[in-house]
XYZ file of C-alpha atoms in Angstrom:
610
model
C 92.441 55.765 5.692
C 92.433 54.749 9.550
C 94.270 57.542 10.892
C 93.902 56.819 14.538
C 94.795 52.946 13.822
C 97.807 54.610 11.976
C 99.074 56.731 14.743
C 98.351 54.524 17.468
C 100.307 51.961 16.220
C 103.578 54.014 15.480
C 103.336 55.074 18.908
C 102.576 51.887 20.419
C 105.933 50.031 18.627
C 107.906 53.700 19.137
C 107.619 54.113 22.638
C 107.618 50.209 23.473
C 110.950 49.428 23.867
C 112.358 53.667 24.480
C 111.017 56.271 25.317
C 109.729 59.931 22.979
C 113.090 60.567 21.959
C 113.402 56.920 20.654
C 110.677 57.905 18.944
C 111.101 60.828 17.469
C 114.104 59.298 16.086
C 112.233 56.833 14.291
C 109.594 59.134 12.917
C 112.271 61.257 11.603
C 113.678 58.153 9.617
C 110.008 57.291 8.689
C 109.218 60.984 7.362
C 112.605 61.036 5.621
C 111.899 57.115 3.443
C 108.337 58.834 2.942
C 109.611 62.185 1.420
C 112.392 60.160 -0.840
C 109.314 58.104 -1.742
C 107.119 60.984 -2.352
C 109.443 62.983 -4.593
C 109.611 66.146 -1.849
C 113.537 65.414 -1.106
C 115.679 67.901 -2.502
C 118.814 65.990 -4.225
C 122.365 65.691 -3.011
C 124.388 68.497 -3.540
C 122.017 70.962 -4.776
C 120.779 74.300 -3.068
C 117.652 73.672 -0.992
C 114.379 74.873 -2.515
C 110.877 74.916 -0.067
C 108.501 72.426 -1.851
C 105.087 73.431 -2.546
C 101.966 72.780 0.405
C 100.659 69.128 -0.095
C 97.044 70.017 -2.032
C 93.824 67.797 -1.826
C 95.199 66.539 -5.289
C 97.924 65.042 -3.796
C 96.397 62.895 -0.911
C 93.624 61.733 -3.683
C 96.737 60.317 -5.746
C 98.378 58.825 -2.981
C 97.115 57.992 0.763
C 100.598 58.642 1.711
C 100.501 62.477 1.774
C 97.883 62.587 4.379
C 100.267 59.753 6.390
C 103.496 62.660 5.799
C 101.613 65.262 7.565
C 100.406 62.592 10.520
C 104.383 61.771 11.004
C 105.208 65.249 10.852
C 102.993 66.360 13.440
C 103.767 63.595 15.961
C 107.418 64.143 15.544
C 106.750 67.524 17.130
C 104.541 66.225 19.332
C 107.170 63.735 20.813
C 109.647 66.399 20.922
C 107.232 68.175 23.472
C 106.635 64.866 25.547
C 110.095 64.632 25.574
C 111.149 67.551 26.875
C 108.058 67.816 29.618
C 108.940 63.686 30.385
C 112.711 65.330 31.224
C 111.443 67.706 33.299
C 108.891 65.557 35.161
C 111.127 65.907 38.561
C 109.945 70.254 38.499
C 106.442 70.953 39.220
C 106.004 72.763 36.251
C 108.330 73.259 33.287
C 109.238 77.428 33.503
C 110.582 79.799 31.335
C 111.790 78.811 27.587
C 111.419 75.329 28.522
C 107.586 75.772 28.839
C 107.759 77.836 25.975
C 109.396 75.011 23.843
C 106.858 72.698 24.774
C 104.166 74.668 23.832
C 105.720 75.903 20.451
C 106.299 72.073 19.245
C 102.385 71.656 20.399
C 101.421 74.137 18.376
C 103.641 72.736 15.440
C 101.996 69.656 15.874
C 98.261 71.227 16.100
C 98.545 73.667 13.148
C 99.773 69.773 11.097
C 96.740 68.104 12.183
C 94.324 71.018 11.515
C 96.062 71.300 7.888
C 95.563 67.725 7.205
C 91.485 68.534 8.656
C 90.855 71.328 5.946
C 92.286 69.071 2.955
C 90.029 66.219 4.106
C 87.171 68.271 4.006
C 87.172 68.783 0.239
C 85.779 65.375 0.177
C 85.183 65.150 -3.201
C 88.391 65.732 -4.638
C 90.551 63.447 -1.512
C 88.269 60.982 -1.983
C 87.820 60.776 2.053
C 85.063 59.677 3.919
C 83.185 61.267 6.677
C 84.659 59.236 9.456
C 88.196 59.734 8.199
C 87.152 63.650 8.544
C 85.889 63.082 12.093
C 89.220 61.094 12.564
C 91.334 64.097 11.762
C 89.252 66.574 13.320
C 89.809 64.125 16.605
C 92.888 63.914 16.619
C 93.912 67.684 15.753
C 91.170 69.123 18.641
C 93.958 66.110 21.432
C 97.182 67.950 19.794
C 94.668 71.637 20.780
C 93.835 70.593 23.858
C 97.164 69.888 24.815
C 98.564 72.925 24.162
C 96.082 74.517 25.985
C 96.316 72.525 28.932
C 100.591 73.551 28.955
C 99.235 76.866 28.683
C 96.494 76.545 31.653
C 94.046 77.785 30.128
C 91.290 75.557 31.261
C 88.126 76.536 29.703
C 89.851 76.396 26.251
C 91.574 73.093 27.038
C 88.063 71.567 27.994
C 87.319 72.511 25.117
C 88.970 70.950 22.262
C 89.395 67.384 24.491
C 85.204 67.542 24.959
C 85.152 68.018 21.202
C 87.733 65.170 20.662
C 85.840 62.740 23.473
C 82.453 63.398 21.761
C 83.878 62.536 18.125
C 85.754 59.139 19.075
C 82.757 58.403 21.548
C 80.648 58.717 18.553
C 82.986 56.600 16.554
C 82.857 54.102 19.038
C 79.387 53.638 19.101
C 79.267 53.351 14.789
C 81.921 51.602 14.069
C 82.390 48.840 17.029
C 86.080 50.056 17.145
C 88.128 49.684 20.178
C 90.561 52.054 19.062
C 88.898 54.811 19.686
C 88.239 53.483 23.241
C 91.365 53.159 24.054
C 92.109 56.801 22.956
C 89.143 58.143 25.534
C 90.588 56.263 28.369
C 94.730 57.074 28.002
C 95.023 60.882 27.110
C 91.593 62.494 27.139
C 89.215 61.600 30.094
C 92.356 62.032 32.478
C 92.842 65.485 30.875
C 89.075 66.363 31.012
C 88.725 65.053 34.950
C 91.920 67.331 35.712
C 90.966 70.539 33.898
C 87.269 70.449 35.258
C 89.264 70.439 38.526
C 90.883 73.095 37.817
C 87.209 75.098 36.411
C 86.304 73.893 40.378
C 83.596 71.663 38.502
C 81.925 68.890 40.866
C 83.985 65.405 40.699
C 80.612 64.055 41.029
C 79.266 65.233 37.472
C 80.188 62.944 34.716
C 83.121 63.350 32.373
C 80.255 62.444 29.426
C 78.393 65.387 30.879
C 81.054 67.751 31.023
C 81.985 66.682 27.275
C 78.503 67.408 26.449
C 78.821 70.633 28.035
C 81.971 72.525 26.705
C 81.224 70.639 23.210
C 81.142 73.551 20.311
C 77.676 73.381 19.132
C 78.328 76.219 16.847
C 79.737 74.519 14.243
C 76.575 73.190 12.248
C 78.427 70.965 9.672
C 80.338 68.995 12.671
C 76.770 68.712 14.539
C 75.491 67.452 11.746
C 77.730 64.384 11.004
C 77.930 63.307 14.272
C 74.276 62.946 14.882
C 74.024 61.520 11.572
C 76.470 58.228 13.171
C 74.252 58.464 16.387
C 71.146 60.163 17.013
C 72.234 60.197 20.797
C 75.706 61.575 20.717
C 75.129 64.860 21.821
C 72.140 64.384 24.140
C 71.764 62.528 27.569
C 70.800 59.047 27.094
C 67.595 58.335 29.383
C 68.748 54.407 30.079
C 71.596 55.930 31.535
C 69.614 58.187 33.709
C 67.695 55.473 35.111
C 70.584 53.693 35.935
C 72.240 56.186 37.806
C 68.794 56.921 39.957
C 68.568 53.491 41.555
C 71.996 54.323 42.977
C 70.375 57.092 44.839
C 67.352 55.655 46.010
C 67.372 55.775 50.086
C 67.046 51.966 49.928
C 70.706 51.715 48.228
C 72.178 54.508 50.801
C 73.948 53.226 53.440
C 73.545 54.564 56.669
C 76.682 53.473 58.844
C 80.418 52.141 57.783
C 82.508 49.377 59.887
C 86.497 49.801 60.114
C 87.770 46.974 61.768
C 85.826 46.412 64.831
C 84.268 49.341 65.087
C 81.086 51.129 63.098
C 80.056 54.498 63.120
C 76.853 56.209 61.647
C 77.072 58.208 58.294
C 75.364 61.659 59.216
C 76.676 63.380 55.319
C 74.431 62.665 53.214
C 77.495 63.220 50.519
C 79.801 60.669 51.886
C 76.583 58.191 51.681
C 75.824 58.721 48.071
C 79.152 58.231 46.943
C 79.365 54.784 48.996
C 76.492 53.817 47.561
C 77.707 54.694 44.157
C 81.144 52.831 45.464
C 78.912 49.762 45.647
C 76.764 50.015 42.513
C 80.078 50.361 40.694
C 81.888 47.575 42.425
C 78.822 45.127 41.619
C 79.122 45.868 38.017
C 82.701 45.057 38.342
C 82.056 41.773 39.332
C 79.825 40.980 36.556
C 81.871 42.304 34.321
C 85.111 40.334 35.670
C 83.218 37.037 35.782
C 84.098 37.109 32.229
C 87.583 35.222 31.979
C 88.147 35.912 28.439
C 88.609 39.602 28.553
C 91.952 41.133 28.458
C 94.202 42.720 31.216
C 93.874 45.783 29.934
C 90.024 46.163 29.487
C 89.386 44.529 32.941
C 91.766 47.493 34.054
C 89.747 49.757 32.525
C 86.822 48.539 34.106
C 87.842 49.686 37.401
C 88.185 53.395 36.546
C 84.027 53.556 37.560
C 84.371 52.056 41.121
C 88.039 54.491 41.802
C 86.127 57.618 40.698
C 83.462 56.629 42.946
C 85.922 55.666 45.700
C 87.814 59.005 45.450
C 84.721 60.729 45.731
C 84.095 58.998 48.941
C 87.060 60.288 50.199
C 86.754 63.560 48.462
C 83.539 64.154 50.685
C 85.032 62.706 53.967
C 87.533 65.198 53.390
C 85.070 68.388 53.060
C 83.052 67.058 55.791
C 86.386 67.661 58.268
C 87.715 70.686 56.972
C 83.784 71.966 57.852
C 84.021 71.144 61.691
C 87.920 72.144 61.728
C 86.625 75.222 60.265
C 83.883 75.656 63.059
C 86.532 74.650 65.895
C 85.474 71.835 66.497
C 88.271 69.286 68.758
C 89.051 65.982 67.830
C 87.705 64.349 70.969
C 84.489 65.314 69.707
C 81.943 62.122 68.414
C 81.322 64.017 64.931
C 84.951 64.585 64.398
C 86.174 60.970 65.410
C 83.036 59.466 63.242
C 84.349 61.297 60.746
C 88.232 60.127 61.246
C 86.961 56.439 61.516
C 85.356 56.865 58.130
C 87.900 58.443 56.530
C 90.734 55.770 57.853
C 88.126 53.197 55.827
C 86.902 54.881 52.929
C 90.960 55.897 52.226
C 91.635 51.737 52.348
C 88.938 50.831 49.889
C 90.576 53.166 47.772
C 93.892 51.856 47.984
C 92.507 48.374 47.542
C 90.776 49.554 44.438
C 93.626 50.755 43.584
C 96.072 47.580 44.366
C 93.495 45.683 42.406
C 93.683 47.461 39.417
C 97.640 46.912 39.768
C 97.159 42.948 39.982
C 95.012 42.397 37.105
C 97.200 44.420 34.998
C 99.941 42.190 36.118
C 98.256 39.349 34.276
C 96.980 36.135 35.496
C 97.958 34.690 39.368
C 99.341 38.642 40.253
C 102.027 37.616 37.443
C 103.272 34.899 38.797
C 102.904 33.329 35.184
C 106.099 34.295 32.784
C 105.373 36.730 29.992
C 103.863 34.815 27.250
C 105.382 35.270 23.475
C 103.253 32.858 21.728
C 100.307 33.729 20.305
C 97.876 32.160 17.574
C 96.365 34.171 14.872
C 94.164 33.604 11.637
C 95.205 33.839 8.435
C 93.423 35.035 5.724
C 92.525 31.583 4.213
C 91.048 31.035 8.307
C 93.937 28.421 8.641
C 95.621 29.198 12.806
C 99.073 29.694 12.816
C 101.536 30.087 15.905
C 103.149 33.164 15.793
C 106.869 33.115 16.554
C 107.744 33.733 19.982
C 108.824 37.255 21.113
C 112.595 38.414 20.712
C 113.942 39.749 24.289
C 113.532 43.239 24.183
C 109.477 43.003 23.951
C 109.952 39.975 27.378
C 112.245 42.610 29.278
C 109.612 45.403 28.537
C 106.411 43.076 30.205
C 108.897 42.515 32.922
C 109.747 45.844 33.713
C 105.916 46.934 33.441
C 105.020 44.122 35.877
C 107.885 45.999 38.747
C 106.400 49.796 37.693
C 103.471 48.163 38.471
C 104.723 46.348 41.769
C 106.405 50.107 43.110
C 103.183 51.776 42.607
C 101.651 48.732 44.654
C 104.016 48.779 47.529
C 104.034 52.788 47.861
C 99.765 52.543 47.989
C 100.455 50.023 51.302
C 102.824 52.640 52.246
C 100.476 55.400 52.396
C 97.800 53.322 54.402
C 100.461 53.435 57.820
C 99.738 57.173 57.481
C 95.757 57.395 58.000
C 94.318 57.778 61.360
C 94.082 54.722 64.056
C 96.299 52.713 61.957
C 99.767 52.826 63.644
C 97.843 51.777 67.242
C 96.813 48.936 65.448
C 99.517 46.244 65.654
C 97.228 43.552 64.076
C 96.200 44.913 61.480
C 99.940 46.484 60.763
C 101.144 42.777 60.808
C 98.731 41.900 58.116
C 99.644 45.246 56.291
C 103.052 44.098 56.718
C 102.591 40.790 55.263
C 100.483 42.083 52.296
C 103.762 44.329 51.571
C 106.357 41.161 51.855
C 104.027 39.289 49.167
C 104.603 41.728 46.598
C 108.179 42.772 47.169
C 108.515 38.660 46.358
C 106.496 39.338 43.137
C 108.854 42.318 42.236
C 111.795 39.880 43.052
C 110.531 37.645 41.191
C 109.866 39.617 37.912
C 113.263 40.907 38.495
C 115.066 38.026 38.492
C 113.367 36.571 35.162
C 114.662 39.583 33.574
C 118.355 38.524 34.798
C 117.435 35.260 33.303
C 116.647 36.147 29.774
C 120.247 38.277 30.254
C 121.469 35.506 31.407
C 123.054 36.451 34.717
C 122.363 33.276 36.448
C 123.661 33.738 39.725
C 121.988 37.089 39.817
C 118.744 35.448 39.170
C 119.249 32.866 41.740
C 119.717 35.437 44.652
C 116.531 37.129 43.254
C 114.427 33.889 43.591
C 116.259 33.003 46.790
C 115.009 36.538 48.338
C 111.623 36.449 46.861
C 111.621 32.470 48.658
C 112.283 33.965 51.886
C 110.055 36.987 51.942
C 107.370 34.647 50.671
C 108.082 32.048 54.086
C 107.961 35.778 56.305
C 104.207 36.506 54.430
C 102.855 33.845 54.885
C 103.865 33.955 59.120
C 101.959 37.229 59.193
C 99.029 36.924 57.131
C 97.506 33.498 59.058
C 94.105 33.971 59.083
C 93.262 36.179 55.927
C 89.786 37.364 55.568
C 87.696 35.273 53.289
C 86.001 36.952 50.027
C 84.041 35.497 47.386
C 85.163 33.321 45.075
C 84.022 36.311 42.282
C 84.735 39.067 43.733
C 87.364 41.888 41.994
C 91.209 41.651 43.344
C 91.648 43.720 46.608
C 94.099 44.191 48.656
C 93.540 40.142 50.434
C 95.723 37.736 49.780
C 94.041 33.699 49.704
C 96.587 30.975 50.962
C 96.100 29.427 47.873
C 97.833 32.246 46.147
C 101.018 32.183 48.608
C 101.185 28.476 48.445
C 101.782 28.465 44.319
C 103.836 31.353 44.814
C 105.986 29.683 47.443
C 106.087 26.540 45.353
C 107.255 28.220 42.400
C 110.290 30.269 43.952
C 111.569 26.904 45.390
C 111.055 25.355 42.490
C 113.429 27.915 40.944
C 115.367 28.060 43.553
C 116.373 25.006 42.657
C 116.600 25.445 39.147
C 119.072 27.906 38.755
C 121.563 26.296 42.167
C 121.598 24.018 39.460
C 122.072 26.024 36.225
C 124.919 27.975 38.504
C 125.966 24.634 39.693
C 126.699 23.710 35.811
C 127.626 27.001 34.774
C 130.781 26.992 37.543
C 131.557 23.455 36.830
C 131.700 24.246 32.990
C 134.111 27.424 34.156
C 136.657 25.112 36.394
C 136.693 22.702 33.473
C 137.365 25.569 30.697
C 140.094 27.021 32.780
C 141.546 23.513 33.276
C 141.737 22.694 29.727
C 143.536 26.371 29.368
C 146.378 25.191 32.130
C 147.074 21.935 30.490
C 147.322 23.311 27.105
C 149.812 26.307 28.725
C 151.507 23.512 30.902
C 152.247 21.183 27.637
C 154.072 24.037 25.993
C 157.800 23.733 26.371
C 159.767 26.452 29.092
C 162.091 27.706 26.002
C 158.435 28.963 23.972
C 157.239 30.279 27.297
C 160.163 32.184 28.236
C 157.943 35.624 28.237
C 155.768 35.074 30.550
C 156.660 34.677 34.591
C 156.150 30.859 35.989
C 153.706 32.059 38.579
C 153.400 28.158 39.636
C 156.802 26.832 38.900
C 159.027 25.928 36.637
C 158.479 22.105 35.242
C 161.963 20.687 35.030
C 161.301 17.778 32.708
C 159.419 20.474 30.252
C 162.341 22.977 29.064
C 162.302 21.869 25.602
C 161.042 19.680 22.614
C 163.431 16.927 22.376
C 163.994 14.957 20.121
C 163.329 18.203 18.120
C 160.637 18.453 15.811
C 160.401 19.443 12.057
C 159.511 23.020 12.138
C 159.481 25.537 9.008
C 161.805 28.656 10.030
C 163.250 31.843 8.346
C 165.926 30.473 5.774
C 167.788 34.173 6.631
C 166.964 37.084 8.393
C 165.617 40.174 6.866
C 167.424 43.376 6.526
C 165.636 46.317 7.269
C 168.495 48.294 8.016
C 168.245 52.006 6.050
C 171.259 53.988 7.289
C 173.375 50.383 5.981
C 175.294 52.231 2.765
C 176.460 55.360 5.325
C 177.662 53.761 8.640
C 181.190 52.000 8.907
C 180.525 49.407 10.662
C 183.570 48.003 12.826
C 185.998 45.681 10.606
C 184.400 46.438 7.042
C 184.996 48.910 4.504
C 183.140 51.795 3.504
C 180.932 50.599 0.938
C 181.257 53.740 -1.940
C 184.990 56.320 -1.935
C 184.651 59.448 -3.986
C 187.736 59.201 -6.508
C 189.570 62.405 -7.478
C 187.321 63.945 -9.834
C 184.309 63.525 -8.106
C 182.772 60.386 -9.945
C 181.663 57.037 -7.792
C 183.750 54.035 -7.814
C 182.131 50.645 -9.723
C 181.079 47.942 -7.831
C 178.992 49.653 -4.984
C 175.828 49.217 -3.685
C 173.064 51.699 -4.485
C 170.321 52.244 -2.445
C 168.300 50.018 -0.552
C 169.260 45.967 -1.018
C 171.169 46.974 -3.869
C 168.771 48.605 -6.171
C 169.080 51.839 -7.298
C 166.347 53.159 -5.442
């Protein structure tokens, strides 16, 4: 049946171009074709009668019964995600607003656990065991989610370790990245942020807390899953291994260098998870290297190397609080060790971070335009070009690429607030210069999307801006540090990549003074054909409207006159004719003596006897 395929592609073209209203909208159009196509609608003008629960019967006739309840119970779970997206600027949603949310949750949930117990009679739906584990999956998200709006933790860990478990297990059997892309959007950020909130170690793996809160109790789920993989719910030992040679004392690093200065590591925390930072940021590289991959999976790779990064600054953190808490100053060599390593650990993360940005930005920081042409194979193995993309889909890369941009320029924002950075006036210059390069990339993106609306001159300013902060960048980043040719996107910027960018923008630059150029000379022309055509019209045709630039003496009128087709004789519309005496004509109609009308009148209107 594919029921993750099928939901994760309505929400992928729903929420595209809108946002969950937009899509709630369309799943309500979707569930109401489905119902008229179903036979579940009650008729026009006759008195509503509830139609009877969809039965394992049903969904073995027709697939589409199982899709019904899907739509159903993501329409009211994009209600919810509507009404928590609205409230996004509060903390937390309170009162009946939380209570909304939670009720359309549990709308959604008790959908997705009906459609679970009809699938389970397997021998009457005709379903297979993965499209059970499917279901299962996703009614244990729709679970978890309400539990986590509810806060309650434990529960909420849960139903998402029971979900993670199922598609990680479906990953492994089926080769799917589907279910991939499932673990690494909704749940794994939910599990990380509720084992938070249980005060669980960021240090222990999210597969390990899965494994942990996973309900062993039910047999029959136990059972399929280790039928798919033998492995699923035990620790793998290749993994183990792996993770050992990070610790080994050979791979821990015993001091860190900010700048020009390096100080010795005395936690033995802070050294483990920089020596997990650089285990993770090797097998970035590697996996990088490959040029074929994606945006979005070489994205994904960096979630490894920012866990390890944040817990690197998770333990620098705990290691100050500890002296603050023993009072000690901050003159003291511990406590300015500590500050040092903080200030660096804090900019690896934010150039983690940044490089995560520029690789989903697509190729040369996205410099390139958004591609709409893609080939594909048809069933017959013949490539075809696809058609390119309509506008909307263009405008929606574009305004990804500037989302992506913001969060860019507020991360080099929050690195003039760590310690020793604002007495640093070099390295604030380079910061500086960093910044200007992408606000000329957000310019940029910008003013391609005034290009496809075709606001020209708004486009050109754009380009004209991004030119100029591109010239400033380049002044302040002169000497910029040199990496390897391999290594991940950071936060350095190559001349290289400032050059191309510089040459593009003034190559557009003078593009669209052009386009403008030809746009205003087409508007002087088009206005100049209007005053010729107004000026050849004769004074005597024109004699409604004010001659704002003179009156042309030798234009008053046609002459000699033209053939022209006019009104043989006016029209009389005139109803109150018959009864007015008009000055110098006689009353149309005299009563005689005994009452009766005179002959020869007029009667009515133009003579009829209406």
């Amino acid at each position: 049946m594919d029921l993750t395929a099928f939901v994760a592609s309505h929400r992928e073209n729903g929420l595209l171009l809108g946002d969950y209203n937009s899509y709630r909208t369309q799943l309500s159009r979707r569930i109401l074709t489905l119902r008229k196509r179903l036979g579940r609608t009650t008729p026009k003008g006759k008195k509503y009668t509830p139609k009877a629960p969809i039965t394992a019967e049903d969904i073995a006739s027709d697939h589409e019964f199982a899709h019904l309840l899907l739509l159903t119970s993501e329409r009211a779970w994009a209600h919810a995600m509507h009404m928590k997206a609205t409230h996004s600027a509060d903390t937390l949603p309170k009162g009946s607003t939380r209570r909304h949310i939670i009720s359309r949750l549990h709308k959604a949930a008790a959908y997705a656990n009906e459609l679970t117990k009809i699938l389970n009679d397997r021998e009457t739906t005709g379903a297979s065991a993965i499209d059970v584990l499917e279901a299962r999956a996703y009614a244990a998200c729709l679970s978890g989610a309400m539990e986590f709006e509810k806060q309650s933790w434990e529960k909420s860990l849960r139903f998402y370790s029971e979900a993670r478990i199922i598609y990680d297990t479906l990953t492994t059997s089926t080769k799917k990245d589907i279910f991939r892309d499932q673990l690494s959007t909704a749940i794994d950020p939910s599990i990380r942020y509720s084992a938070y909130q249980q005060q669980l170690p960021r240090t222990v793996a999210i597969s390990t807390i899965a494994r942990r809160y996973f309900p062993r109790s039910c047999a029959s789920l136990v059972t399929e899953l280790e039928t798919l993989d033998p492995n699923a719910l035990t620790d793998q030992p290749s993994q183990e291994k792996a993770g050992s040679a990070i610790t080994t004392p050979s791979n821990i690093p015993k001091t860190i260098t900010w700048r020009s200065r390096t100080v010795t590591l005395e936690d033995a925390s802070i050294a483990l998870a920089l020596a997990s930072t650089s285990a993770a940021s090797e097998s970035l590289t590697a996996l990088l290297s490959n040029s074929n991959l994606p945006p979005k999976e070489k994205a994904a790779a960096y979630d490894d190397v920012l866990n390890a990064s944040q817990d690197a600054v998770d333990a620098t953190k705990r290691a100050i609080d500890e002296l603050i808490a023993e009072g000690v100053g901050q003159g003291d060599k511990r406590m300015q060790g500590l500050q040092v390593t903080r200030t660096a650990v804090n900019y690896a993360l934010v150039g983690w971070r940044v490089g995560r940005n520029r690789v989903l930005s697509g190729e040369n920081d996205g410099v390139s335009p958004v591609s709409g042409v893609a080939e594909k194979l048809k069933m017959g193995g013949e490539l075809y070009v696809e058609k390119e993309e309509g506008r909307g889909r263009k405008l929606a890369g574009l305004r990804e690429r500037v989302a992506l941009y913001d969060a860019t320029l507020q991360s080099l924002d929050s690195v003039k607030e760590l310690p020793g950075v604002a007495a640093d006036e070099q390295f604030l210059k380079e910061l500086q210069g960093k910044r200007l390069y992408f606000q000329a990339l957000k310019c940029l993106a910008i003013g391609r999307s005034h290009d496809l609306l075709r606001n020209r001159k708004n486009a050109l300013v754009l380009f004209d801006r991004a030119f100029n902060l591109t010239v400033q960048s380049q002044a302040l980043i002169s000497q910029p540090s040199p990496i390897h040719q391999l290594s991940p996107p950071g936060l350095d910027i190559q001349p290289i990549e400032l050059k191309s960018l510089r040459q593009l923008l003034q190559a557009e630059v003078f593009r669209f003074r052009a386009l403008v150029e030809i746009h205003d000379l087409e508007q002087e022309s088009a206005k100049k054909l209007n005053q010729d055509a107004k000026a050849r019209v004769p004074l005597i045709e024109r004699l409604s409207e004010y001659p704002i630039g003179g009156v042309a003496l030798d234009n008053l009128v046609t002459y000699p006159p033209v053939l022209e087709p006019v009104p043989v004789k006016p029209l009389c519309f005139d109803v109150a004719r018959n009864y007015i005496d008009y000055p110098g004509r006689s009353t149309a109609s005299e009563d005689s003596e005994d009452g009766s009308t005179k002959a020869g009148g007029r009667k009515g209107w133009f003579g009829f006897g209406w």
